Tab-separated table of C-alpha atoms in Angstrom:
chain	number	residue	atom	x	y	z
A	150	MET	CA	157.503	50.558	152.830
A	151	ILE	CA	158.115	47.068	152.910
A	152	ASN	CA	155.701	44.688	151.016
A	153	PHE	CA	154.492	41.739	153.048
A	154	THR	CA	155.645	39.294	150.120
A	155	GLN	CA	159.179	40.150	150.979
A	156	PHE	CA	158.666	38.027	154.339
A	157	SER	CA	158.814	34.575	153.908
A	158	HIS	CA	157.450	33.912	157.487
A	159	PHE	CA	156.207	35.509	160.643
A	160	ARG	CA	157.366	35.076	163.931
A	161	LEU	CA	155.431	34.292	166.876
A	162	GLY	CA	156.701	36.676	169.722
A	163	GLY	CA	154.412	34.995	172.607
A	164	PHE	CA	156.245	32.078	173.187
A	165	SER	CA	159.543	33.861	174.928
A	166	GLU	CA	158.646	32.798	178.365
A	167	THR	CA	157.767	29.351	177.642
A	168	ARG	CA	161.131	28.007	176.351
A	169	VAL	CA	161.998	26.387	179.871
A	170	LEU	CA	158.874	24.447	180.517
A	171	LYS	CA	158.043	23.823	176.710
A	172	TYR	CA	157.844	20.006	177.388
A	173	LEU	CA	155.354	20.348	180.119
A	174	PHE	CA	153.370	22.959	177.853
A	175	PHE	CA	153.403	20.526	175.090
A	176	LEU	CA	151.985	17.672	177.029
A	177	ILE	CA	149.372	19.882	178.787
A	178	VAL	CA	148.076	21.430	175.280
A	179	MET	CA	148.496	17.586	173.689
A	180	PHE	CA	146.233	16.385	176.528
A	181	ILE	CA	143.570	19.179	176.014
A	182	TYR	CA	143.885	18.473	172.000
A	183	MET	CA	143.281	14.872	172.654
A	184	LEU	CA	140.349	15.465	175.186
A	185	ILE	CA	138.710	17.785	172.723
A	186	LEU	CA	138.812	15.126	169.884
A	187	CYS	CA	137.632	12.426	171.868
A	188	ALA	CA	134.573	14.127	173.667
A	189	ASN	CA	133.250	15.534	170.583
A	190	LEU	CA	133.904	12.737	168.204
A	191	LEU	CA	131.991	10.623	170.800
A	192	LEU	CA	129.125	12.625	170.700
A	193	ILE	CA	129.179	12.995	166.957
A	194	VAL	CA	129.052	9.223	166.326
A	195	VAL	CA	126.501	8.752	169.383
A	196	ILE	CA	124.195	11.068	167.681
A	197	CYS	CA	124.663	9.935	164.043
A	198	LYS	CA	124.232	6.362	165.072
A	199	ASN	CA	121.096	6.448	167.096
A	200	ARG	CA	117.893	7.402	165.144
A	201	SER	CA	116.095	8.663	168.424
A	202	LEU	CA	118.626	11.358	168.421
A	203	HIS	CA	117.968	12.315	164.424
A	204	GLU	CA	115.974	15.425	165.802
A	205	PRO	CA	116.603	19.366	165.503
A	206	MET	CA	117.372	19.905	169.198
A	207	TYR	CA	120.266	17.054	168.834
A	208	ILE	CA	121.296	17.840	165.092
A	209	PHE	CA	122.189	21.513	166.259
A	210	PRO	CA	124.585	20.496	169.001
A	211	CYS	CA	126.213	17.932	166.636
A	212	SER	CA	127.005	20.770	164.076
A	213	LEU	CA	128.347	22.414	167.186
A	214	PHE	CA	130.498	19.432	167.934
A	215	VAL	CA	131.727	19.223	164.065
A	216	ASN	CA	132.904	23.138	164.541
A	217	GLU	CA	134.649	22.294	167.349
A	218	LEU	CA	136.663	19.660	165.789
A	219	PHE	CA	137.203	21.739	162.637
A	220	GLY	CA	138.342	24.929	164.864
A	221	SER	CA	140.525	22.660	166.876
A	222	THR	CA	142.167	20.989	164.180
A	223	GLY	CA	143.129	24.063	162.686
A	224	PHE	CA	144.593	25.592	165.383
A	225	PHE	CA	146.354	23.012	167.846
A	226	PRO	CA	148.501	20.905	165.591
A	227	LEU	CA	150.369	24.343	164.577
A	228	LEU	CA	150.489	25.295	168.084
A	229	LEU	CA	151.842	22.136	169.309
A	230	ILE	CA	154.404	22.541	166.781
A	231	GLN	CA	155.573	25.958	167.604
A	232	ILE	CA	155.938	24.822	171.581
A	233	LEU	CA	158.774	22.694	170.728
A	234	SER	CA	160.248	25.068	167.728
A	235	ASP	CA	163.372	26.943	168.850
A	236	SER	CA	162.469	29.591	166.138
A	237	HIS	CA	158.506	29.962	166.684
A	238	THR	CA	158.361	30.798	162.789
A	239	VAL	CA	155.446	30.209	160.507
A	240	SER	CA	155.232	30.581	156.894
A	241	VAL	CA	153.181	33.494	155.541
A	242	PRO	CA	150.666	30.964	153.683
A	243	LEU	CA	150.193	28.613	156.803
A	244	CYS	CA	149.658	31.734	158.844
A	245	PHE	CA	146.780	33.028	157.110
A	246	LEU	CA	145.513	29.415	156.799
A	247	GLN	CA	145.416	29.534	160.609
A	248	ILE	CA	143.533	32.691	160.892
A	249	PHE	CA	141.170	31.373	158.104
A	250	CYS	CA	140.183	28.430	160.100
A	251	VAL	CA	140.487	30.124	163.644
A	252	TYR	CA	137.916	32.733	162.514
A	253	LEU	CA	135.693	30.750	160.651
A	254	TYR	CA	135.374	28.551	163.786
A	255	VAL	CA	134.459	31.671	165.700
A	256	ASN	CA	131.864	32.865	163.140
A	257	VAL	CA	130.256	29.538	162.771
A	258	GLU	CA	130.000	28.941	166.641
A	259	LEU	CA	128.142	32.023	167.145
A	260	LEU	CA	125.590	31.534	164.070
A	261	ILE	CA	124.921	28.181	165.169
A	262	LEU	CA	124.234	29.242	168.783
A	263	ALA	CA	121.866	31.800	167.201
A	264	ALA	CA	120.117	28.821	165.271
A	265	ILE	CA	119.886	26.919	168.469
A	266	SER	CA	118.094	29.565	170.238
A	267	TYR	CA	115.560	29.827	167.328
A	268	ASP	CA	115.048	26.143	167.583
A	269	ARG	CA	114.326	26.482	171.304
A	270	TYR	CA	112.325	29.558	170.685
A	271	LEU	CA	109.980	27.692	168.522
A	272	ALA	CA	109.879	24.381	170.664
A	273	ILE	CA	108.913	26.463	173.668
A	274	CYS	CA	106.938	29.140	172.527
A	275	TYR	CA	105.203	26.984	169.482
A	276	PRO	CA	105.253	23.413	170.818
A	277	LEU	CA	102.068	22.264	168.946
A	278	GLN	CA	103.280	23.837	165.513
A	279	TYR	CA	106.979	23.054	166.245
A	280	ILE	CA	107.285	19.979	163.819
A	281	SER	CA	105.919	21.827	160.938
A	282	LEU	CA	108.020	24.986	161.646
A	283	MET	CA	111.289	23.296	162.422
A	284	THR	CA	111.838	20.680	159.494
A	285	PHE	CA	114.817	18.669	158.597
A	286	LYS	CA	115.063	21.018	155.588
A	287	LYS	CA	115.067	24.044	157.612
A	288	VAL	CA	117.711	22.616	159.637
A	289	ALA	CA	120.104	21.700	156.992
A	290	VAL	CA	119.417	25.227	155.544
A	291	LEU	CA	120.340	26.859	158.698
A	292	ILE	CA	123.406	24.992	159.276
A	293	ALA	CA	124.514	25.538	155.535
A	294	VAL	CA	123.742	29.393	155.671
A	295	ALA	CA	126.047	29.583	158.846
A	296	TRP	CA	128.899	27.874	157.252
A	297	LEU	CA	128.427	29.622	153.894
A	298	THR	CA	128.040	33.316	155.718
A	299	ALA	CA	131.063	32.558	157.684
A	300	CYS	CA	133.095	31.527	154.814
A	301	LEU	CA	132.573	34.499	152.860
A	302	SER	CA	132.913	36.995	155.668
A	303	VAL	CA	136.201	35.354	156.857
A	304	ALA	CA	137.481	34.931	153.296
A	305	CYS	CA	136.947	38.698	152.687
A	306	THR	CA	138.853	39.494	155.960
A	307	VAL	CA	141.894	37.439	155.091
A	308	SER	CA	141.761	38.814	151.396
A	309	LEU	CA	142.218	42.199	152.733
A	310	SER	CA	144.679	41.606	155.176
A	311	SER	CA	147.002	39.553	152.703
A	312	THR	CA	147.323	42.565	150.394
A	313	LEU	CA	148.686	44.940	153.245
A	314	GLN	CA	152.192	46.070	153.064
A	315	LEU	CA	153.875	45.664	156.460
A	316	CYS	CA	156.610	46.865	158.283
A	317	GLY	CA	157.666	43.798	160.316
A	318	ASN	CA	156.947	40.152	160.612
A	319	ILE	CA	156.627	39.502	164.416
A	320	ILE	CA	153.351	38.686	165.890
A	321	ASP	CA	152.892	39.385	169.548
A	322	ASN	CA	150.757	36.238	170.102
A	323	VAL	CA	151.348	32.411	170.442
A	324	TYR	CA	149.050	32.140	167.324
A	325	CYS	CA	148.390	34.125	164.256
A	326	ASN	CA	145.420	36.629	164.204
A	327	ASN	CA	144.079	39.025	161.817
A	328	TYR	CA	144.294	42.069	164.026
A	329	SER	CA	147.951	41.418	165.092
A	330	ILE	CA	148.949	41.405	161.230
A	331	VAL	CA	146.794	44.630	160.766
A	332	LYS	CA	149.121	46.396	163.250
A	333	LEU	CA	152.149	45.675	161.379
A	334	ALA	CA	150.697	47.387	158.402
A	335	CYS	CA	152.520	50.183	157.007
A	336	SER	CA	149.783	51.067	154.451
A	337	ASP	CA	146.514	52.691	154.917
A	338	THR	CA	144.285	49.831	156.865
A	339	THR	CA	141.179	52.190	156.697
A	340	ILE	CA	139.609	49.574	154.460
A	341	ASN	CA	140.187	46.843	156.966
A	342	ASN	CA	138.914	48.823	159.704
A	343	ILE	CA	135.335	49.545	158.208
A	344	TYR	CA	134.851	45.850	157.097
A	345	GLY	CA	136.000	44.724	160.384
A	346	LEU	CA	133.402	46.856	162.175
A	347	PHE	CA	130.862	46.195	159.622
A	348	ILE	CA	131.341	42.071	159.612
A	349	THR	CA	131.624	42.450	163.458
A	350	ALA	CA	128.161	43.912	163.605
A	351	LEU	CA	126.903	41.548	160.971
A	352	THR	CA	128.250	38.352	162.675
A	353	VAL	CA	128.439	39.077	166.464
A	354	PHE	CA	125.931	41.857	167.336
A	355	VAL	CA	122.872	40.777	165.028
A	356	PRO	CA	123.203	36.936	166.390
A	357	LEU	CA	123.553	38.090	169.938
A	358	ILE	CA	120.664	40.468	169.256
A	359	TRP	CA	118.487	37.780	168.179
A	360	ILE	CA	119.340	35.366	170.754
A	361	PHE	CA	118.592	37.959	173.381
A	362	TYR	CA	115.109	38.517	171.498
A	363	THR	CA	114.456	35.045	171.513
A	364	TYR	CA	115.252	34.250	175.417
A	365	MET	CA	113.130	37.266	176.025
A	366	ARG	CA	110.170	35.633	174.530
A	367	ILE	CA	111.079	32.211	176.350
A	368	LEU	CA	111.126	33.781	179.590
A	369	LYS	CA	107.716	35.606	178.925
A	370	VAL	CA	106.349	32.028	178.117
A	371	CYS	CA	108.095	30.408	181.094
A	372	PHE	CA	106.735	32.998	183.686
A	373	SER	CA	103.318	32.970	181.927
A	374	GLY	CA	103.207	28.804	182.039
A	375	SER	CA	102.942	25.865	184.393
A	376	LYS	CA	105.936	24.637	186.452
A	377	GLN	CA	106.191	21.915	184.098
A	378	THR	CA	106.662	24.114	181.356
A	379	ARG	CA	109.499	26.188	183.246
A	380	GLN	CA	111.194	23.065	184.209
A	381	LYS	CA	111.418	21.680	180.505
A	382	ALA	CA	112.467	25.159	179.262
A	383	VAL	CA	115.336	24.888	182.001
A	384	SER	CA	116.721	21.390	181.009
A	385	THR	CA	116.552	22.310	177.276
A	386	CYS	CA	118.236	25.674	177.428
A	387	THR	CA	120.780	25.457	180.212
A	388	PRO	CA	123.373	23.689	177.761
A	389	HIS	CA	122.714	26.553	175.237
A	390	LEU	CA	123.209	29.415	177.828
A	391	ALA	CA	126.345	27.975	179.425
A	392	SER	CA	127.785	27.525	176.217
A	393	LEU	CA	126.785	31.070	174.909
A	394	LEU	CA	127.700	32.626	178.086
A	395	ASN	CA	131.441	30.858	178.084
A	396	PHE	CA	131.857	31.780	174.601
A	397	THR	CA	131.084	35.433	174.698
A	398	PHE	CA	133.080	35.537	177.616
A	399	GLY	CA	135.961	34.294	175.512
A	400	ILE	CA	135.409	36.962	172.922
A	401	CYS	CA	135.514	39.536	175.278
A	402	ILE	CA	138.873	38.326	176.450
A	403	GLU	CA	140.308	38.133	172.742
A	404	VAL	CA	139.049	41.605	171.860
A	405	THR	CA	140.277	42.956	175.367
A	406	GLN	CA	143.715	41.379	174.662
A	407	SER	CA	144.021	42.547	170.994
A	408	ARG	CA	142.767	46.159	171.597
A	409	LEU	CA	144.338	47.329	174.892
A	410	ASN	CA	147.916	47.423	176.103
A	411	MET	CA	148.387	44.261	178.020
A	412	SER	CA	152.042	44.857	178.882
A	413	GLY	CA	151.247	44.968	182.412
A	414	VAL	CA	149.691	41.468	182.557
A	415	PRO	CA	152.318	38.517	183.385
A	416	SER	CA	153.420	36.863	180.080
A	417	LEU	CA	152.093	33.258	181.279
A	418	LEU	CA	148.724	34.355	182.208
A	419	SER	CA	148.627	36.341	178.816
A	420	ILE	CA	149.215	33.264	176.963
A	421	ILE	CA	146.732	31.379	179.184
A	422	LEU	CA	144.087	34.134	178.538
A	423	SER	CA	144.799	34.118	174.662
A	424	LEU	CA	144.022	30.283	174.520
A	425	TYR	CA	140.803	30.525	176.583
A	426	LEU	CA	138.468	30.659	173.774
A	427	LEU	CA	139.817	28.009	171.709
A	428	THR	CA	140.278	25.554	174.645
A	429	CYS	CA	137.365	26.039	177.166
A	430	GLN	CA	134.714	26.136	174.563
A	431	PRO	CA	135.373	22.747	172.492
A	432	ILE	CA	135.632	21.236	176.069
A	433	LEU	CA	132.590	22.806	177.546
A	434	ASN	CA	130.249	22.073	174.661
A	435	PRO	CA	130.721	18.357	174.778
A	436	VAL	CA	130.326	17.940	178.405
A	437	MET	CA	127.373	20.306	179.024
A	438	TYR	CA	125.316	18.944	176.256
A	439	GLY	CA	126.513	15.336	177.208
A	440	LEU	CA	125.303	15.608	180.941
A	441	LYS	CA	122.452	17.907	180.519
A	442	MET	CA	120.575	16.208	177.793
A	443	SER	CA	119.351	12.972	179.235
A	444	LYS	CA	118.912	11.226	175.990
A	445	ILE	CA	122.614	11.454	175.094
A	446	PHE	CA	123.552	11.161	178.622
A	447	ASN	CA	121.694	7.742	178.860
A	448	ILE	CA	122.898	6.641	175.535
A	449	CYS	CA	126.614	7.346	176.503
A	450	LYS	CA	126.060	5.631	180.076
A	451	SER	CA	124.966	2.485	178.544
A	452	LEU	CA	127.560	2.368	175.912
A	453	PHE	CA	130.331	2.855	178.508
A	454	CYS	CA	128.597	0.254	180.858
A	455	SER	CA	128.403	-2.291	178.322
A	456	LYS	CA	131.984	-2.005	177.310
A	457	ALA	CA	132.937	-2.205	181.065
A	458	LEU	CA	131.002	-5.437	181.275
A	459	ILE	CA	132.627	-6.887	178.150
A	460	ILE	CA	136.033	-6.054	179.704
A	461	GLN	CA	134.846	-7.741	183.017
A	462	LEU	CA	133.570	-11.154	181.535
A	463	ASN	CA	136.897	-11.199	179.192
A	464	ARG	CA	138.816	-11.234	182.478
């Protein structure tokens, strides 16, 4: 058996079909990355600078935008370098760093989405007690718990994988992911598999079950309430539901690709599917929250209108 420390690098095998159009792919990915940075940074600044938006229903989405920036920064720079590279190799420490960043992003995203569902549940089901139930201290605690829980679980995952003895160093993907490394193992992976199932249940299924429960309660209130109550619930929950459904779909694609034999799928389509979770979610969130939450939309609109007016006057 060969210990992974004998490898100085991993080779990413998912780039074999992209060499001819690598400059086109580089420009497309760079555009997506810049779009993600600009959109999420804009809304973070808008929420932080306007005191009228310093409320839980805006602070939680702001934490989502921060997480999008974190996940994208941990993923896209290395991807851009690899697109232009001829060897498509990445050092072992850098590979595990990318795994840590990507997995932390995924875990935090789901936990914050669960916190947003709790916030919407309190706002719609207990409107009179909402201010006393959802304090700024509780918001800070929920966000901190999401990050700390995710950090601990992902650190354990990376630690277990980094001690495996590997028989090869070719990762059949365009970025580093934990399961691809586990599949290269020559040593026993029972502990990794058991921990993987446990942590998946804790960080994926528990939040999803909680989200399902809160929306069942929200729907019950909506159907028994007035038309105004239903309209308010729809307007405040639509961005969250869209984000949740898109994220869940992305996770399903990622799990399907990593666990099943995808040799029959065209290489280019396989690459696009593998990037879905890490590209569509960071774009969808600022678009949905920016357009559907009227306060944020109006502030952004007035900001751009005033800048356009200044440009016209300067001409």
